[in-house]
PDB file of C-alpha atoms in Angstrom:
ATOM      1  CA  MET A   1    -102.409  69.635 121.811  1.00 64.00           C
ATOM      2  CA  ALA A   2    -104.532  69.635 124.958  1.00 76.00           C
ATOM      3  CA  SER A   3    -106.365  66.498 125.923  1.00 78.00           C
ATOM      4  CA  ALA A   4    -110.088  66.133 125.402  1.00 81.00           C
ATOM      5  CA  LEU A   5    -110.817  66.312 129.154  1.00 82.00           C
ATOM      6  CA  ALA A   6    -109.202  69.784 129.386  1.00 81.00           C
ATOM      7  CA  THR A   7    -112.073  71.323 127.365  1.00 84.00           C
ATOM      8  CA  GLU A   8    -114.861  69.808 129.354  1.00 90.00           C
ATOM      9  CA  SER A   9    -116.863  72.018 131.491  1.00 92.00           C
ATOM     10  CA  PRO A  10    -115.153  72.578 134.867  1.00 93.00           C
ATOM     11  CA  SER A  11    -116.650  71.665 138.151  1.00 94.00           C
ATOM     12  CA  ILE A  12    -115.622  71.333 141.807  1.00 94.00           C
ATOM     13  CA  ASN A  13    -116.298  67.594 141.641  1.00 95.00           C
ATOM     14  CA  ARG A  14    -114.056  67.123 138.666  1.00 95.00           C
ATOM     15  CA  ALA A  15    -111.341  69.311 140.199  1.00 96.00           C
ATOM     16  CA  TRP A  16    -111.559  67.277 143.361  1.00 96.00           C
ATOM     17  CA  GLU A  17    -111.278  63.939 141.548  1.00 96.00           C
ATOM     18  CA  ALA A  18    -108.254  65.270 139.597  1.00 96.00           C
ATOM     19  CA  PHE A  19    -106.619  66.395 142.905  1.00 96.00           C
ATOM     20  CA  VAL A  20    -107.227  62.995 144.619  1.00 97.00           C
ATOM     21  CA  ALA A  21    -105.611  61.234 141.646  1.00 96.00           C
ATOM     22  CA  HIS A  22    -102.526  63.430 142.109  1.00 97.00           C
ATOM     23  CA  VAL A  23    -102.145  63.349 145.797  1.00 96.00           C
ATOM     24  CA  PRO A  24     -98.902  61.380 145.745  1.00 96.00           C
ATOM     25  CA  ALA A  25     -97.215  63.830 143.436  1.00 96.00           C
ATOM     26  CA  ILE A  26     -98.570  66.992 145.045  1.00 95.00           C
ATOM     27  CA  LEU A  27     -97.842  65.612 148.480  1.00 94.00           C
ATOM     28  CA  LEU A  28     -94.344  64.778 147.767  1.00 95.00           C
ATOM     29  CA  ALA A  29     -93.813  68.273 146.116  1.00 94.00           C
ATOM     30  CA  TRP A  30     -95.069  69.902 149.372  1.00 93.00           C
ATOM     31  CA  ILE A  31     -92.936  67.715 151.560  1.00 94.00           C
ATOM     32  CA  ALA A  32     -89.792  68.106 149.406  1.00 94.00           C
ATOM     33  CA  ALA A  33     -90.186  71.961 149.258  1.00 93.00           C
ATOM     34  CA  THR A  34     -90.742  72.226 152.954  1.00 93.00           C
ATOM     35  CA  GLY A  35     -87.856  69.819 153.793  1.00 95.00           C
ATOM     36  CA  ILE A  36     -85.475  71.775 151.611  1.00 94.00           C
ATOM     37  CA  SER A  37     -86.646  75.090 153.266  1.00 93.00           C
ATOM     38  CA  VAL A  38     -86.005  73.621 156.742  1.00 95.00           C
ATOM     39  CA  ILE A  39     -82.459  72.450 155.658  1.00 95.00           C
ATOM     40  CA  GLY A  40     -81.929  75.936 154.327  1.00 92.00           C
ATOM     41  CA  MET A  41     -82.814  77.536 157.641  1.00 93.00           C
ATOM     42  CA  LEU A  42     -80.633  75.008 159.603  1.00 94.00           C
ATOM     43  CA  VAL A  43     -77.709  76.011 157.287  1.00 91.00           C
ATOM     44  CA  TYR A  44     -78.313  79.640 157.910  1.00 90.00           C
ATOM     45  CA  PHE A  45     -78.386  79.309 161.719  1.00 90.00           C
ATOM     46  CA  VAL A  46     -75.382  76.954 161.844  1.00 91.00           C
ATOM     47  CA  ILE A  47     -73.253  79.294 159.656  1.00 88.00           C
ATOM     48  CA  SER A  48     -74.401  82.404 161.617  1.00 85.00           C
ATOM     49  CA  LEU A  49     -73.768  80.838 164.882  1.00 85.00           C
ATOM     50  CA  VAL A  50     -70.338  79.415 164.016  1.00 84.00           C
ATOM     51  CA  LEU A  51     -69.080  82.551 162.537  1.00 81.00           C
ATOM     52  CA  THR A  52     -70.364  84.733 165.378  1.00 78.00           C
ATOM     53  CA  THR A  53     -68.751  82.354 168.002  1.00 79.00           C
ATOM     54  CA  LEU A  54     -65.388  82.161 166.147  1.00 75.00           C
ATOM     55  CA  SER A  55     -65.248  85.868 165.809  1.00 68.00           C
ATOM     56  CA  GLY A  56     -66.221  86.556 169.293  1.00 64.00           C
ATOM     57  CA  ALA A  57     -68.332  89.398 167.834  1.00 53.00           C
ATOM     58  CA  ASP A  58     -70.701  91.678 169.761  1.00 56.00           C
ATOM     59  CA  PRO A  59     -74.255  90.494 169.055  1.00 55.00           C
ATOM     60  CA  ASN A  60     -75.045  94.072 167.993  1.00 57.00           C
ATOM     61  CA  GLY A  61     -71.652  94.521 166.183  1.00 54.00           C
ATOM     62  CA  GLY A  62     -70.513  94.366 162.548  1.00 59.00           C
ATOM     63  CA  GLY A  63     -69.140  90.891 162.882  1.00 65.00           C
ATOM     64  CA  THR A  64     -72.567  89.560 163.737  1.00 71.00           C
ATOM     65  CA  VAL A  65     -74.090  91.400 160.815  1.00 76.00           C
ATOM     66  CA  LEU A  66     -71.416  89.805 158.512  1.00 79.00           C
ATOM     67  CA  ALA A  67     -72.130  86.310 159.994  1.00 77.00           C
ATOM     68  CA  ILE A  68     -75.836  86.707 159.338  1.00 80.00           C
ATOM     69  CA  ALA A  69     -75.142  87.886 155.742  1.00 83.00           C
ATOM     70  CA  VAL A  70     -72.890  84.855 154.981  1.00 84.00           C
ATOM     71  CA  GLY A  71     -75.611  82.661 156.628  1.00 81.00           C
ATOM     72  CA  GLN A  72     -78.201  84.007 154.234  1.00 87.00           C
ATOM     73  CA  LEU A  73     -75.836  83.347 151.286  1.00 88.00           C
ATOM     74  CA  GLY A  74     -75.591  79.791 152.495  1.00 86.00           C
ATOM     75  CA  GLN A  75     -79.345  79.510 152.653  1.00 88.00           C
ATOM     76  CA  PHE A  76     -80.045  81.069 149.273  1.00 88.00           C
ATOM     77  CA  PRO A  77     -79.507  77.893 147.117  1.00 89.00           C
ATOM     78  CA  PHE A  78     -81.898  75.988 149.273  1.00 91.00           C
ATOM     79  CA  THR A  79     -84.468  78.859 148.957  1.00 90.00           C
ATOM     80  CA  VAL A  80     -84.154  78.663 145.166  1.00 89.00           C
ATOM     81  CA  LEU A  81     -84.420  74.903 145.101  1.00 91.00           C
ATOM     82  CA  SER A  82     -87.464  74.926 147.442  1.00 91.00           C
ATOM     83  CA  SER A  83     -89.270  77.447 145.234  1.00 91.00           C
ATOM     84  CA  LEU A  84     -88.501  75.467 142.169  1.00 89.00           C
ATOM     85  CA  VAL A  85     -89.962  72.297 143.624  1.00 91.00           C
ATOM     86  CA  ALA A  86     -93.001  74.152 145.126  1.00 91.00           C
ATOM     87  CA  VAL A  87     -94.027  75.312 141.646  1.00 92.00           C
ATOM     88  CA  LEU A  88     -94.928  71.697 140.857  1.00 93.00           C
ATOM     89  CA  VAL A  89     -98.219  72.231 142.866  1.00 91.00           C
ATOM     90  CA  ALA A  90     -99.330  74.651 140.128  1.00 92.00           C
ATOM     91  CA  ALA A  91     -97.581  72.905 137.282  1.00 96.00           C
ATOM     92  CA  ILE A  92     -99.059  69.402 137.832  1.00 97.00           C
ATOM     93  CA  PRO A  93    -102.563  70.477 136.989  1.00 96.00           C
ATOM     94  CA  ALA A  94    -101.240  72.217 133.816  1.00 96.00           C
ATOM     95  CA  LEU A  95     -99.387  69.066 132.850  1.00 96.00           C
ATOM     96  CA  TYR A  96    -102.498  66.858 133.562  1.00 96.00           C
ATOM     97  CA  TYR A  97    -104.891  68.610 131.310  1.00 95.00           C
ATOM     98  CA  GLU A  98    -102.373  69.003 128.642  1.00 94.00           C
ATOM     99  CA  ARG A  99    -101.324  65.449 128.578  1.00 93.00           C
ATOM    100  CA  GLY A 100    -104.721  63.850 129.550  1.00 91.00           C
ATOM    101  CA  GLU A 101    -103.171  61.344 132.014  1.00 94.00           C
ATOM    102  CA  VAL A 102    -102.426  61.292 135.715  1.00 95.00           C
ATOM    103  CA  VAL A 103     -98.979  62.863 136.398  1.00 96.00           C
ATOM    104  CA  THR A 104     -96.986  60.446 138.476  1.00 95.00           C
ATOM    105  CA  VAL A 105     -94.361  61.462 141.000  1.00 95.00           C
ATOM    106  CA  GLN A 106     -91.635  60.378 138.528  1.00 95.00           C
ATOM    107  CA  ALA A 107     -93.294  62.298 135.640  1.00 95.00           C
ATOM    108  CA  ALA A 108     -93.657  65.418 137.677  1.00 95.00           C
ATOM    109  CA  PHE A 109     -90.064  65.739 138.794  1.00 94.00           C
ATOM    110  CA  ALA A 110     -88.789  64.558 135.358  1.00 95.00           C
ATOM    111  CA  ALA A 111     -90.698  67.445 133.767  1.00 94.00           C
ATOM    112  CA  LEU A 112     -89.368  69.843 136.502  1.00 93.00           C
ATOM    113  CA  PHE A 113     -85.668  69.019 136.010  1.00 92.00           C
ATOM    114  CA  GLU A 114     -85.898  68.665 132.274  1.00 92.00           C
ATOM    115  CA  ARG A 115     -85.628  72.466 131.869  1.00 93.00           C
ATOM    116  CA  PRO A 116     -84.846  73.799 135.394  1.00 92.00           C
ATOM    117  CA  TRP A 117     -83.107  76.926 134.270  1.00 94.00           C
ATOM    118  CA  ARG A 118     -86.155  77.917 132.147  1.00 95.00           C
ATOM    119  CA  TYR A 119     -88.393  77.588 135.179  1.00 95.00           C
ATOM    120  CA  LEU A 120     -85.954  79.468 137.489  1.00 93.00           C
ATOM    121  CA  TRP A 121     -85.837  82.387 135.019  1.00 94.00           C
ATOM    122  CA  ALA A 122     -89.560  82.355 134.679  1.00 94.00           C
ATOM    123  CA  GLY A 123     -89.998  82.513 138.370  1.00 92.00           C
ATOM    124  CA  VAL A 124     -87.439  85.296 138.787  1.00 93.00           C
ATOM    125  CA  LEU A 125     -89.159  87.392 135.999  1.00 94.00           C
ATOM    126  CA  PHE A 126     -92.599  86.848 137.316  1.00 93.00           C
ATOM    127  CA  THR A 127     -91.518  87.794 140.904  1.00 92.00           C
ATOM    128  CA  LEU A 128     -89.845  90.966 139.796  1.00 93.00           C
ATOM    129  CA  LEU A 129     -92.900  91.951 137.782  1.00 93.00           C
ATOM    130  CA  VAL A 130     -95.184  91.371 140.734  1.00 92.00           C
ATOM    131  CA  LEU A 131     -92.954  93.359 143.007  1.00 92.00           C
ATOM    132  CA  VAL A 132     -92.795  96.286 140.452  1.00 92.00           C
ATOM    133  CA  GLY A 133     -96.653  96.061 140.167  1.00 90.00           C
ATOM    134  CA  PHE A 134     -97.104  96.259 143.914  1.00 89.00           C
ATOM    135  CA  LEU A 135     -94.859  99.316 143.986  1.00 89.00           C
ATOM    136  CA  PHE A 136     -97.247 101.052 141.595  1.00 84.00           C
ATOM    137  CA  CYS A 137    -100.374 101.291 143.813  1.00 78.00           C
ATOM    138  CA  VAL A 138    -100.613  97.550 144.508  1.00 82.00           C
ATOM    139  CA  LEU A 139    -103.339  96.915 141.954  1.00 86.00           C
ATOM    140  CA  PRO A 140    -100.989  96.130 138.970  1.00 86.00           C
ATOM    141  CA  GLY A 141     -99.229  93.516 141.162  1.00 88.00           C
ATOM    142  CA  VAL A 142    -102.585  91.922 142.106  1.00 91.00           C
ATOM    143  CA  LEU A 143    -103.533  91.764 138.438  1.00 91.00           C
ATOM    144  CA  ILE A 144    -100.257  90.213 137.481  1.00 93.00           C
ATOM    145  CA  LEU A 145    -100.781  87.475 140.082  1.00 93.00           C
ATOM    146  CA  PHE A 146    -104.027  86.515 138.382  1.00 95.00           C
ATOM    147  CA  VAL A 147    -102.010  85.703 135.249  1.00 96.00           C
ATOM    148  CA  THR A 148    -100.309  82.911 137.186  1.00 95.00           C
ATOM    149  CA  PRO A 149    -102.354  79.783 135.975  1.00 95.00           C
ATOM    150  CA  LEU A 150    -102.035  80.809 132.220  1.00 97.00           C
ATOM    151  CA  TYR A 151     -98.348  81.710 132.651  1.00 97.00           C
ATOM    152  CA  VAL A 152     -97.438  78.489 134.433  1.00 96.00           C
ATOM    153  CA  ASN A 153     -99.276  76.493 131.794  1.00 96.00           C
ATOM    154  CA  ARG A 154     -97.341  78.221 128.949  1.00 96.00           C
ATOM    155  CA  ILE A 155     -94.029  77.892 130.746  1.00 96.00           C
ATOM    156  CA  PHE A 156     -94.406  74.109 131.225  1.00 96.00           C
ATOM    157  CA  ASN A 157     -96.344  73.151 128.044  1.00 95.00           C
ATOM    158  CA  ALA A 158     -95.239  75.563 125.295  1.00 92.00           C
ATOM    159  CA  ASN A 159     -92.034  76.279 123.611  1.00 92.00           C
ATOM    160  CA  LEU A 160     -92.460  80.075 123.849  1.00 93.00           C
ATOM    161  CA  SER A 161     -89.676  82.085 125.368  1.00 95.00           C
ATOM    162  CA  VAL A 162     -90.274  83.144 129.049  1.00 96.00           C
ATOM    163  CA  THR A 163     -91.047  86.731 128.063  1.00 96.00           C
ATOM    164  CA  ASP A 164     -93.348  85.617 125.262  1.00 96.00           C
ATOM    165  CA  ALA A 165     -95.201  83.182 127.436  1.00 96.00           C
ATOM    166  CA  PHE A 166     -95.876  86.121 129.936  1.00 96.00           C
ATOM    167  CA  ALA A 167     -96.974  88.417 127.191  1.00 96.00           C
ATOM    168  CA  ALA A 168     -99.295  85.819 125.671  1.00 96.00           C
ATOM    169  CA  SER A 169    -100.717  84.996 129.082  1.00 96.00           C
ATOM    170  CA  VAL A 170    -101.419  88.787 129.809  1.00 96.00           C
ATOM    171  CA  GLN A 171    -103.055  89.127 126.308  1.00 95.00           C
ATOM    172  CA  ALA A 172    -105.188  86.093 126.786  1.00 95.00           C
ATOM    173  CA  LEU A 173    -106.561  87.262 130.182  1.00 95.00           C
ATOM    174  CA  PHE A 174    -107.025  90.898 129.570  1.00 95.00           C
ATOM    175  CA  ARG A 175    -107.774  91.146 125.823  1.00 93.00           C
ATOM    176  CA  SER A 176    -109.575  87.967 124.948  1.00 91.00           C
ATOM    177  CA  PRO A 177    -113.447  87.796 124.985  1.00 91.00           C
ATOM    178  CA  GLN A 178    -113.488  85.243 127.768  1.00 94.00           C
ATOM    179  CA  GLY A 179    -110.725  86.829 129.752  1.00 94.00           C
ATOM    180  CA  ILE A 180    -112.848  89.011 132.047  1.00 93.00           C
ATOM    181  CA  SER A 181    -115.234  86.104 132.955  1.00 95.00           C
ATOM    182  CA  TYR A 182    -112.181  83.959 133.738  1.00 97.00           C
ATOM    183  CA  LEU A 183    -110.779  86.717 135.872  1.00 96.00           C
ATOM    184  CA  GLY A 184    -114.018  86.716 137.833  1.00 95.00           C
ATOM    185  CA  ILE A 185    -113.673  82.942 138.282  1.00 96.00           C
ATOM    186  CA  GLU A 186    -110.187  83.450 139.637  1.00 97.00           C
ATOM    187  CA  VAL A 187    -111.353  86.158 142.164  1.00 96.00           C
ATOM    188  CA  LEU A 188    -114.050  83.798 143.421  1.00 96.00           C
ATOM    189  CA  ALA A 189    -111.573  80.978 143.710  1.00 95.00           C
ATOM    190  CA  ALA A 190    -109.066  83.123 145.649  1.00 94.00           C
ATOM    191  CA  LEU A 191    -111.807  84.232 148.028  1.00 95.00           C
ATOM    192  CA  LEU A 192    -112.920  80.617 148.601  1.00 94.00           C
ATOM    193  CA  VAL A 193    -109.369  79.501 149.264  1.00 94.00           C
ATOM    194  CA  LEU A 194    -108.917  82.451 151.668  1.00 94.00           C
ATOM    195  CA  LEU A 195    -112.173  81.528 153.517  1.00 95.00           C
ATOM    196  CA  VAL A 196    -111.231  77.950 153.787  1.00 93.00           C
ATOM    197  CA  SER A 197    -107.684  78.956 155.007  1.00 92.00           C
ATOM    198  CA  ILE A 198    -109.105  81.295 157.703  1.00 93.00           C
ATOM    199  CA  CYS A 199    -111.651  78.793 158.908  1.00 93.00           C
ATOM    200  CA  THR A 200    -109.047  76.021 159.288  1.00 92.00           C
ATOM    201  CA  CYS A 201    -106.146  78.080 160.670  1.00 89.00           C
ATOM    202  CA  GLY A 202    -104.338  77.733 157.308  1.00 84.00           C
ATOM    203  CA  PHE A 203    -104.365  73.913 157.067  1.00 87.00           C
ATOM    204  CA  GLY A 204    -107.241  73.930 154.616  1.00 88.00           C
ATOM    205  CA  ALA A 205    -104.996  75.666 152.088  1.00 88.00           C
ATOM    206  CA  LEU A 206    -103.191  72.442 151.571  1.00 87.00           C
ATOM    207  CA  LEU A 207    -106.365  71.093 149.914  1.00 92.00           C
ATOM    208  CA  ALA A 208    -107.986  74.308 148.668  1.00 93.00           C
ATOM    209  CA  LEU A 209    -105.005  75.610 146.727  1.00 93.00           C
ATOM    210  CA  PRO A 210    -104.281  72.490 144.561  1.00 94.00           C
ATOM    211  CA  VAL A 211    -108.051  71.870 143.974  1.00 96.00           C
ATOM    212  CA  SER A 212    -108.496  75.459 142.804  1.00 96.00           C
ATOM    213  CA  SER A 213    -105.424  74.958 140.570  1.00 96.00           C
ATOM    214  CA  PHE A 214    -107.046  72.006 138.843  1.00 97.00           C
ATOM    215  CA  TYR A 215    -110.281  73.928 138.444  1.00 97.00           C
ATOM    216  CA  LEU A 216    -108.598  77.099 136.939  1.00 97.00           C
ATOM    217  CA  GLN A 217    -106.565  75.076 134.533  1.00 97.00           C
ATOM    218  CA  ASN A 218    -109.675  73.293 133.318  1.00 96.00           C
ATOM    219  CA  ALA A 219    -111.566  76.555 133.073  1.00 96.00           C
ATOM    220  CA  ALA A 220    -108.740  78.125 131.080  1.00 96.00           C
ATOM    221  CA  TYR A 221    -108.874  75.375 128.503  1.00 95.00           C
ATOM    222  CA  ASN A 222    -112.641  75.404 128.438  1.00 94.00           C
ATOM    223  CA  LYS A 223    -112.762  79.159 127.698  1.00 94.00           C
ATOM    224  CA  GLY A 224    -110.099  78.912 125.098  1.00 93.00           C
ATOM    225  CA  LEU A 225    -107.533  80.951 126.898  1.00 94.00           C
ATOM    226  CA  ILE A 226    -105.087  78.105 126.457  1.00 91.00           C
ATOM    227  CA  SER A 227    -105.117  76.123 123.208  1.00 77.00           C
TER     228      SER A 227
END
């Protein structure tokens, strides 16, 4: 059952206060995800360089292509792990409003690695659906992206299967009476995040994204889209 604070009327001030309380966990998630990505890139370059050098391959030849392919395979596990850790930025607000207490660094990573395969499968499914949606005139992919807050909440806080969690999130957003108004809030939040990002050369997104995540999770509970 969601906490009492989850159903309170959302506001920018409340979202900001929630964000400030979770700076340690969110900051560590950003740093960890970035660090893992950097390590993955280094692994890719080292493997590619070593294999290319050992084979004496022509830079434009098949040996170099094979070296690059093997390098990408070496990087892949790091890419997956980085994506898994990065999802905490969206999951921490969902956990906070569900539990009603500040999510510590330990609690955040404990929740993440409690069911890692579930979260990986959820991410793969969602990514595939978004890609397919973009292939069909872009708009379906964009609409699926707006399901993200509801989907993340159900993946982390409910015992529904991954497919049922997605179906329930889509139904809540597009078929419930409050769904359209929530979608409007999401559009405004996305525009504000984009504006802040543009005006700050991208750095503002480090604040705007998590603050908007807290606001949207609060709004979802307040409108009854998550219960």
